mmCIF file of C-alpha atoms in Angstrom:
data_model
loop_
_atom_site.group_PDB
_atom_site.id
_atom_site.type_symbol
_atom_site.label_atom_id
_atom_site.label_comp_id
_atom_site.label_asym_id
_atom_site.label_seq_id
_atom_site.Cartn_x
_atom_site.Cartn_y
_atom_site.Cartn_z
ATOM 1 C CA MET A 1 -0.010 -0.066 0.228
ATOM 2 C CA ILE A 2 2.951 2.241 0.837
ATOM 3 C CA CYS A 3 4.155 1.941 -2.708
ATOM 4 C CA ALA A 4 0.610 2.477 -4.095
ATOM 5 C CA LEU A 5 0.401 5.646 -2.130
ATOM 6 C CA GLY A 6 4.221 6.593 -3.181
ATOM 7 C CA SER A 7 2.785 6.444 -7.002
ATOM 8 C CA ALA A 8 -0.538 8.628 -5.938
ATOM 9 C CA VAL A 9 2.010 11.323 -4.951
ATOM 10 C CA CYS A 10 4.025 11.003 -7.976
ATOM 11 C CA PHE A 11 1.400 11.439 -10.409
ATOM 12 C CA GLY A 12 -0.595 13.941 -8.405
ATOM 13 C CA THR A 13 2.171 16.273 -8.202
ATOM 14 C CA ALA A 14 2.853 15.393 -11.789
ATOM 15 C CA SER A 15 -0.269 16.656 -12.714
ATOM 16 C CA VAL A 16 0.631 20.480 -11.756
ATOM 17 C CA PHE A 17 3.729 20.660 -13.538
ATOM 18 C CA GLN A 18 1.965 19.165 -16.554
ATOM 19 C CA ALA A 19 -0.583 21.665 -15.915
ATOM 20 C CA VAL A 20 1.795 24.581 -16.228
ATOM 21 C CA ALA A 21 3.522 23.570 -18.924
ATOM 22 C CA ALA A 22 0.439 22.557 -21.277
ATOM 23 C CA ARG A 23 -0.855 26.094 -20.434
ATOM 24 C CA ALA A 24 1.854 27.523 -22.599
ATOM 25 C CA THR A 25 1.137 25.001 -25.621
ATOM 26 C CA THR A 26 -0.294 26.198 -28.546
ATOM 27 C CA PRO A 27 -3.656 24.336 -29.032
ATOM 28 C CA GLY A 28 -3.999 21.916 -32.161
ATOM 29 C CA THR A 29 -6.812 22.416 -34.500
ATOM 30 C CA GLY A 30 -9.472 19.708 -35.872
ATOM 31 C CA SER A 31 -11.080 16.681 -33.419
ATOM 32 C CA GLY A 32 -10.659 16.284 -30.001
ATOM 33 C CA VAL A 33 -7.680 14.340 -30.361
ATOM 34 C CA ASP A 34 -4.480 15.779 -31.332
ATOM 35 C CA PRO A 35 -1.446 13.166 -31.614
ATOM 36 C CA ALA A 36 0.714 16.301 -32.343
ATOM 37 C CA LEU A 37 -0.162 17.764 -28.871
ATOM 38 C CA LEU A 38 1.998 15.558 -26.954
ATOM 39 C CA LEU A 39 5.253 16.425 -28.938
ATOM 40 C CA ARG A 40 4.678 20.310 -28.787
ATOM 41 C CA ALA A 41 4.216 19.840 -24.674
ATOM 42 C CA VAL A 42 7.481 17.996 -24.322
ATOM 43 C CA ARG A 43 9.648 20.774 -24.930
ATOM 44 C CA GLN A 44 8.343 22.647 -22.263
ATOM 45 C CA TRP A 45 10.691 21.343 -19.251
ATOM 46 C CA ARG A 46 7.895 21.599 -16.605
ATOM 47 C CA TYR A 47 6.291 18.910 -18.782
ATOM 48 C CA VAL A 48 9.800 16.658 -18.858
ATOM 49 C CA VAL A 49 9.591 17.282 -15.043
ATOM 50 C CA GLY A 50 5.730 15.784 -14.953
ATOM 51 C CA LEU A 51 6.736 12.731 -17.312
ATOM 52 C CA ALA A 52 9.652 11.603 -15.151
ATOM 53 C CA LEU A 53 7.632 11.695 -12.094
ATOM 54 C CA ASP A 54 5.085 9.712 -14.031
ATOM 55 C CA GLY A 55 7.693 7.395 -15.048
ATOM 56 C CA LEU A 56 8.300 6.871 -10.825
ATOM 57 C CA GLY A 57 4.812 6.883 -10.082
ATOM 58 C CA PHE A 58 4.925 3.985 -12.925
ATOM 59 C CA LEU A 59 7.405 2.086 -11.362
ATOM 60 C CA LEU A 60 5.726 2.183 -8.172
ATOM 61 C CA GLN A 61 2.193 1.346 -9.313
ATOM 62 C CA ILE A 62 3.991 -2.336 -10.793
ATOM 63 C CA VAL A 63 5.220 -2.824 -7.203
ATOM 64 C CA ALA A 64 1.985 -2.388 -5.544
ATOM 65 C CA LEU A 65 -0.069 -3.802 -8.410
ATOM 66 C CA ARG A 66 2.184 -7.279 -7.500
ATOM 67 C CA SER A 67 1.744 -7.120 -4.094
ATOM 68 C CA ILE A 68 -2.196 -5.737 -3.350
ATOM 69 C CA PRO A 69 -5.417 -5.932 -5.155
ATOM 70 C CA ILE A 70 -6.307 -4.210 -7.917
ATOM 71 C CA TYR A 71 -9.049 -2.192 -6.062
ATOM 72 C CA ALA A 72 -6.627 -0.533 -3.504
ATOM 73 C CA VAL A 73 -4.300 0.422 -6.096
ATOM 74 C CA GLY A 74 -6.933 1.369 -8.627
ATOM 75 C CA ALA A 75 -8.488 3.790 -5.575
ATOM 76 C CA ALA A 76 -4.692 5.087 -4.444
ATOM 77 C CA LEU A 77 -3.998 6.360 -7.859
ATOM 78 C CA ALA A 78 -7.351 8.133 -8.085
ATOM 79 C CA ALA A 79 -6.655 9.499 -4.769
ATOM 80 C CA SER A 80 -3.890 11.462 -7.058
ATOM 81 C CA LEU A 81 -6.315 13.765 -7.393
ATOM 82 C CA ALA A 82 -6.551 14.846 -3.565
ATOM 83 C CA VAL A 83 -2.382 15.177 -3.920
ATOM 84 C CA THR A 84 -3.016 17.336 -6.613
ATOM 85 C CA ALA A 85 -5.408 19.586 -4.927
ATOM 86 C CA VAL A 86 -2.751 20.063 -1.951
ATOM 87 C CA VAL A 87 0.238 20.791 -3.914
ATOM 88 C CA ALA A 88 -1.556 23.121 -6.033
ATOM 89 C CA SER A 89 -2.685 25.059 -2.833
ATOM 90 C CA ARG A 90 0.687 25.760 -1.657
ATOM 91 C CA MET A 91 2.820 25.819 -5.370
ATOM 92 C CA LEU A 92 0.048 28.041 -7.147
ATOM 93 C CA ARG A 93 -1.494 29.293 -4.351
ATOM 94 C CA VAL A 94 -5.092 27.832 -5.345
ATOM 95 C CA ARG A 95 -7.240 28.063 -2.578
ATOM 96 C CA LEU A 96 -9.226 25.025 -1.713
ATOM 97 C CA SER A 97 -13.237 25.635 -0.292
ATOM 98 C CA GLY A 98 -13.797 23.955 3.359
ATOM 99 C CA VAL A 99 -15.918 21.364 1.431
ATOM 100 C CA GLU A 100 -12.356 20.453 -1.077
ATOM 101 C CA TRP A 101 -10.415 20.409 2.145
ATOM 102 C CA ALA A 102 -12.903 17.682 3.261
ATOM 103 C CA ALA A 103 -12.823 15.865 0.130
ATOM 104 C CA VAL A 104 -8.945 15.415 0.588
ATOM 105 C CA GLY A 105 -9.761 14.377 4.421
ATOM 106 C CA VAL A 106 -12.748 11.608 2.595
ATOM 107 C CA VAL A 107 -9.737 10.546 0.321
ATOM 108 C CA CYS A 108 -7.355 9.639 3.345
ATOM 109 C CA ALA A 109 -9.993 7.972 5.221
ATOM 110 C CA GLY A 110 -11.311 5.618 2.333
ATOM 111 C CA LEU A 111 -7.628 4.950 1.522
ATOM 112 C CA ALA A 112 -7.523 4.151 5.315
ATOM 113 C CA LEU A 113 -10.231 1.661 5.365
ATOM 114 C CA LEU A 114 -8.897 0.088 2.252
ATOM 115 C CA GLY A 115 -5.413 -0.402 3.903
ATOM 116 C CA LEU A 116 -7.088 -2.219 6.682
ATOM 117 C CA ALA A 117 -9.015 -4.672 4.633
ATOM 118 C CA SER A 118 -6.961 -5.355 1.736
ATOM 119 C CA GLY A 119 -5.464 -9.110 1.269
ATOM 120 C CA ASP A 120 -2.919 -9.968 -0.228
ATOM 121 C CA GLU A 121 -2.922 -9.910 -4.563
ATOM 122 C CA GLY A 122 -5.296 -12.722 -5.879
ATOM 123 C CA GLU A 123 -2.829 -15.921 -6.800
ATOM 124 C CA GLY A 124 -4.949 -16.039 -10.142
ATOM 125 C CA VAL A 125 -2.887 -15.796 -13.446
ATOM 126 C CA GLY A 126 -5.399 -14.921 -16.041
ATOM 127 C CA SER A 127 -6.443 -16.941 -19.094
ATOM 128 C CA THR A 128 -5.018 -16.255 -22.086
ATOM 129 C CA ALA A 129 -8.362 -15.464 -23.173
ATOM 130 C CA LEU A 130 -8.560 -12.413 -20.773
ATOM 131 C CA ARG A 131 -5.101 -11.306 -22.389
ATOM 132 C CA TYR A 132 -6.247 -10.801 -25.835
ATOM 133 C CA VAL A 133 -9.695 -9.108 -24.491
ATOM 134 C CA MET A 134 -7.703 -6.352 -22.868
ATOM 135 C CA LEU A 135 -5.283 -6.213 -26.215
ATOM 136 C CA GLY A 136 -9.429 -5.509 -27.605
ATOM 137 C CA VAL A 137 -10.047 -3.219 -24.800
ATOM 138 C CA ALA A 138 -6.896 -1.464 -25.614
ATOM 139 C CA MET A 139 -7.428 -1.061 -29.150
ATOM 140 C CA GLY A 140 -10.917 -0.199 -28.908
ATOM 141 C CA VAL A 141 -10.235 2.941 -26.477
ATOM 142 C CA LEU A 142 -8.453 4.165 -29.255
ATOM 143 C CA LEU A 143 -11.584 3.742 -31.664
ATOM 144 C CA LEU A 144 -13.310 5.508 -28.906
ATOM 145 C CA GLY A 145 -10.947 8.100 -29.217
ATOM 146 C CA ALA A 146 -11.561 8.814 -33.073
ATOM 147 C CA VAL A 147 -15.207 9.193 -32.386
ATOM 148 C CA ALA A 148 -15.070 11.024 -29.143
ATOM 149 C CA GLY A 149 -13.269 13.551 -31.338
ATOM 150 C CA ARG A 150 -16.051 14.553 -33.170
ATOM 151 C CA LEU A 151 -18.723 14.805 -30.328
ATOM 152 C CA PRO A 152 -19.581 18.270 -28.975
ATOM 153 C CA GLY A 153 -18.494 20.124 -25.813
ATOM 154 C CA ARG A 154 -19.151 18.200 -22.526
ATOM 155 C CA GLY A 155 -20.041 15.192 -24.331
ATOM 156 C CA ARG A 156 -16.391 14.813 -25.859
ATOM 157 C CA ALA A 157 -14.743 15.730 -22.477
ATOM 158 C CA LEU A 158 -16.772 13.156 -20.970
ATOM 159 C CA ALA A 159 -16.148 10.189 -23.686
ATOM 160 C CA LEU A 160 -12.414 11.578 -23.923
ATOM 161 C CA GLY A 161 -12.118 10.943 -20.436
ATOM 162 C CA LEU A 162 -13.721 8.066 -19.654
ATOM 163 C CA GLY A 163 -11.562 6.311 -22.858
ATOM 164 C CA ALA A 164 -8.249 7.646 -20.885
ATOM 165 C CA GLY A 165 -9.523 5.987 -17.484
ATOM 166 C CA LEU A 166 -10.287 2.449 -19.470
ATOM 167 C CA GLY A 167 -6.730 2.723 -20.795
ATOM 168 C CA PHE A 168 -5.319 3.244 -18.001
ATOM 169 C CA GLY A 169 -7.177 0.683 -16.245
ATOM 170 C CA VAL A 170 -5.990 -1.791 -19.019
ATOM 171 C CA VAL A 171 -2.496 -1.023 -17.588
ATOM 172 C CA GLU A 172 -3.207 -2.182 -14.244
ATOM 173 C CA VAL A 173 -4.593 -5.415 -15.458
ATOM 174 C CA ALA A 174 -2.065 -6.219 -17.689
ATOM 175 C CA VAL A 175 0.580 -5.488 -15.297
ATOM 176 C CA ARG A 176 -1.006 -8.661 -13.221
ATOM 177 C CA LEU A 177 -1.080 -10.840 -16.755
ATOM 178 C CA ILE A 178 2.396 -10.361 -17.316
ATOM 179 C CA ASP A 179 4.235 -13.193 -15.401
ATOM 180 C CA GLU A 180 7.348 -13.589 -17.154
ATOM 181 C CA VAL A 181 9.639 -10.596 -18.305
ATOM 182 C CA SER A 182 12.296 -12.392 -20.355
ATOM 183 C CA PRO A 183 12.311 -10.603 -24.418
ATOM 184 C CA GLY A 184 11.029 -14.340 -25.461
ATOM 185 C CA ALA A 185 7.585 -14.377 -23.209
ATOM 186 C CA LEU A 186 6.885 -10.637 -23.607
ATOM 187 C CA LEU A 187 6.586 -10.694 -27.362
ATOM 188 C CA ARG A 188 4.093 -13.825 -26.858
ATOM 189 C CA ASN A 189 2.136 -11.913 -24.515
ATOM 190 C CA PRO A 190 -1.121 -9.814 -25.990
ATOM 191 C CA ALA A 191 -0.904 -8.193 -22.161
ATOM 192 C CA ALA A 192 2.323 -6.595 -23.052
ATOM 193 C CA TYR A 193 0.998 -5.334 -26.425
ATOM 194 C CA ALA A 194 -2.400 -4.171 -24.050
ATOM 195 C CA LEU A 195 0.037 -2.509 -21.705
ATOM 196 C CA LEU A 196 1.691 -0.326 -24.261
ATOM 197 C CA VAL A 197 -1.345 0.550 -26.424
ATOM 198 C CA GLY A 198 -3.560 1.122 -23.280
ATOM 199 C CA GLY A 199 -1.188 3.456 -21.739
ATOM 200 C CA GLY A 200 -0.175 5.528 -25.044
ATOM 201 C CA ALA A 201 -4.055 6.041 -25.442
ATOM 202 C CA ALA A 202 -4.924 6.659 -22.461
ATOM 203 C CA PHE A 203 -2.318 9.592 -22.165
ATOM 204 C CA LEU A 204 -3.118 10.710 -25.886
ATOM 205 C CA LEU A 205 -6.913 11.166 -24.851
ATOM 206 C CA LEU A 206 -6.395 12.445 -21.244
ATOM 207 C CA THR A 207 -4.422 15.123 -22.627
ATOM 208 C CA SER A 208 -6.706 15.767 -25.687
ATOM 209 C CA ALA A 209 -9.649 15.769 -23.293
ATOM 210 C CA LEU A 210 -8.266 18.221 -20.853
ATOM 211 C CA GLN A 211 -6.726 20.654 -23.804
ATOM 212 C CA ARG A 212 -10.090 21.261 -25.246
ATOM 213 C CA GLY A 213 -12.861 20.260 -23.166
ATOM 214 C CA SER A 214 -14.309 20.754 -19.381
ATOM 215 C CA VAL A 215 -11.851 19.511 -17.080
ATOM 216 C CA THR A 216 -14.178 18.363 -14.139
ATOM 217 C CA THR A 217 -15.873 16.470 -16.650
ATOM 218 C CA ALA A 218 -13.067 14.750 -18.120
ATOM 219 C CA THR A 219 -10.908 13.729 -15.015
ATOM 220 C CA ALA A 220 -14.598 12.374 -13.697
ATOM 221 C CA GLY A 221 -14.977 10.170 -16.422
ATOM 222 C CA MET A 222 -11.202 8.882 -15.734
ATOM 223 C CA VAL A 223 -11.594 8.039 -12.524
ATOM 224 C CA ILE A 224 -14.669 6.064 -12.975
ATOM 225 C CA GLY A 225 -12.798 4.359 -16.423
ATOM 226 C CA GLU A 226 -9.345 3.431 -14.206
ATOM 227 C CA THR A 227 -11.318 2.658 -11.135
ATOM 228 C CA ILE A 228 -14.791 0.351 -11.605
ATOM 229 C CA GLY A 229 -13.478 -1.997 -14.160
ATOM 230 C CA PRO A 230 -10.072 -2.840 -13.546
ATOM 231 C CA ALA A 231 -11.762 -3.923 -9.448
ATOM 232 C CA VAL A 232 -14.182 -5.916 -11.167
ATOM 233 C CA VAL A 233 -11.527 -7.927 -13.201
ATOM 234 C CA GLY A 234 -9.158 -8.144 -10.105
ATOM 235 C CA VAL A 235 -12.009 -9.807 -8.165
ATOM 236 C CA VAL A 236 -14.065 -11.649 -10.242
ATOM 237 C CA TRP A 237 -10.976 -13.246 -12.806
ATOM 238 C CA LEU A 238 -7.525 -12.920 -10.777
ATOM 239 C CA GLY A 239 -8.406 -14.056 -6.913
ATOM 240 C CA ASP A 240 -8.142 -10.717 -5.644
ATOM 241 C CA ARG A 241 -9.735 -10.875 -1.914
ATOM 242 C CA THR A 242 -9.880 -8.821 1.332
ATOM 243 C CA ARG A 243 -8.948 -9.826 4.788
ATOM 244 C CA ASP A 244 -11.366 -12.595 6.522
ATOM 245 C CA GLY A 245 -14.612 -10.809 7.481
ATOM 246 C CA MET A 246 -13.686 -7.475 6.051
ATOM 247 C CA GLU A 247 -15.407 -7.437 2.507
ATOM 248 C CA TRP A 248 -17.744 -4.471 3.934
ATOM 249 C CA VAL A 249 -14.868 -2.404 5.032
ATOM 250 C CA ALA A 250 -13.065 -2.865 1.618
ATOM 251 C CA VAL A 251 -16.176 -1.767 -0.482
ATOM 252 C CA LEU A 252 -16.521 1.093 1.910
ATOM 253 C CA GLY A 253 -13.410 2.529 1.545
ATOM 254 C CA PHE A 254 -13.027 1.937 -2.310
ATOM 255 C CA VAL A 255 -16.478 4.206 -2.429
ATOM 256 C CA VAL A 256 -15.463 6.585 -0.064
ATOM 257 C CA ALA A 257 -11.905 6.829 -2.080
ATOM 258 C CA VAL A 258 -13.241 7.379 -5.353
ATOM 259 C CA ALA A 259 -16.414 9.547 -3.920
ATOM 260 C CA GLY A 260 -13.766 12.058 -2.466
ATOM 261 C CA ALA A 261 -11.743 12.120 -5.509
ATOM 262 C CA LEU A 262 -14.526 12.617 -7.797
ATOM 263 C CA ALA A 263 -15.706 15.753 -5.401
ATOM 264 C CA LEU A 264 -11.801 16.446 -6.431
ATOM 265 C CA ALA A 265 -12.172 16.397 -10.200
ATOM 266 C CA ARG A 266 -11.472 20.049 -11.300
ATOM 267 C CA PHE A 267 -7.967 19.390 -9.988
ATOM 268 C CA GLY A 268 -7.280 17.426 -12.602
ATOM 269 C CA GLU A 269 -5.997 20.772 -14.156
ATOM 270 C CA ALA A 270 -4.056 23.439 -12.449
ATOM 271 C CA PRO A 271 -4.357 27.084 -13.026
ATOM 272 C CA PRO A 272 -1.543 28.672 -14.445
ATOM 273 C CA PRO A 273 0.929 30.831 -11.707
ATOM 274 C CA GLY A 274 -0.327 33.877 -10.577
ATOM 275 C CA GLU A 275 -3.796 33.203 -11.258
ATOM 276 C CA GLY A 276 -4.455 32.596 -7.724
ATOM 277 C CA THR A 277 -7.721 31.108 -8.364
ATOM 278 C CA SER A 278 -9.732 28.176 -8.608
ATOM 279 C CA PRO A 279 -9.395 26.597 -12.185
ATOM 280 C CA VAL A 280 -12.221 27.228 -14.388
ATOM 281 C CA GLU A 281 -14.445 24.298 -15.814
ATOM 282 C CA GLY A 282 -14.135 23.982 -19.424
ATOM 283 C CA THR A 283 -10.913 26.489 -19.801
ATOM 284 C CA GLY A 284 -7.640 26.572 -20.797
ATOM 285 C CA ALA A 285 -5.217 23.701 -21.382
ATOM 286 C CA GLY A 286 -4.032 20.804 -19.052
ATOM 287 C CA ALA A 287 -3.143 17.550 -19.251
ATOM 288 C CA ALA A 288 -2.470 14.483 -16.515
#
């Protein structure tokens, strides 16, 4: 659980650096998905720092996924929004309302309950069919992005955010489905391709969503997509369980943590330095 929380800290802090960098990135034209956007954003040093933190967070996420159930890791990653809110309040002087500080506390309480109730990682290794299903879902995320880019306003932001969440969810499950890391085994494992396609598609869709649509809507869609589906897969197909007699505590902790994260969804993007106020939904550019 410590690695999962460390991953959330890395991802949450990275969001602030990437958001500031993306503010200085020239938006593209056309549909809601802009592959060149990442190339333009990476020219900003703050975005590179954010990517480095994302890389460290991903390594900690892998360790966590190999140690505790997916539902616990997913809730911890959603809690990165609480980290973003706190970091933004310090670095960018963003004002958090009393309700938002309460939401940070709710997220922490939910994670504490999950920490108490979570059992060990499930012993299920997943079937070959599940590996191909994950690859299919990853490809579907790309297709969803192409379709979502044609939608108007809030619908586009929600679809792109949900697609990004599904992509990140594929990564969570795929890590558990990779049982051998030798080059030959990775080349033969569909889950390895699912991890690469799902992760890449998720970054592209989320960056495009935050650049062009409602931050709150896109981030809420992402949180839902990256928590619920992977948690179900972990429990039903990979054998994730709780400690004896603590199933209700785990469910309560999961719901509380995710609900608190959704209340902080606007911190999927931080405002530019000097603004000193809360980010306004649907304006500006961001990345996570």
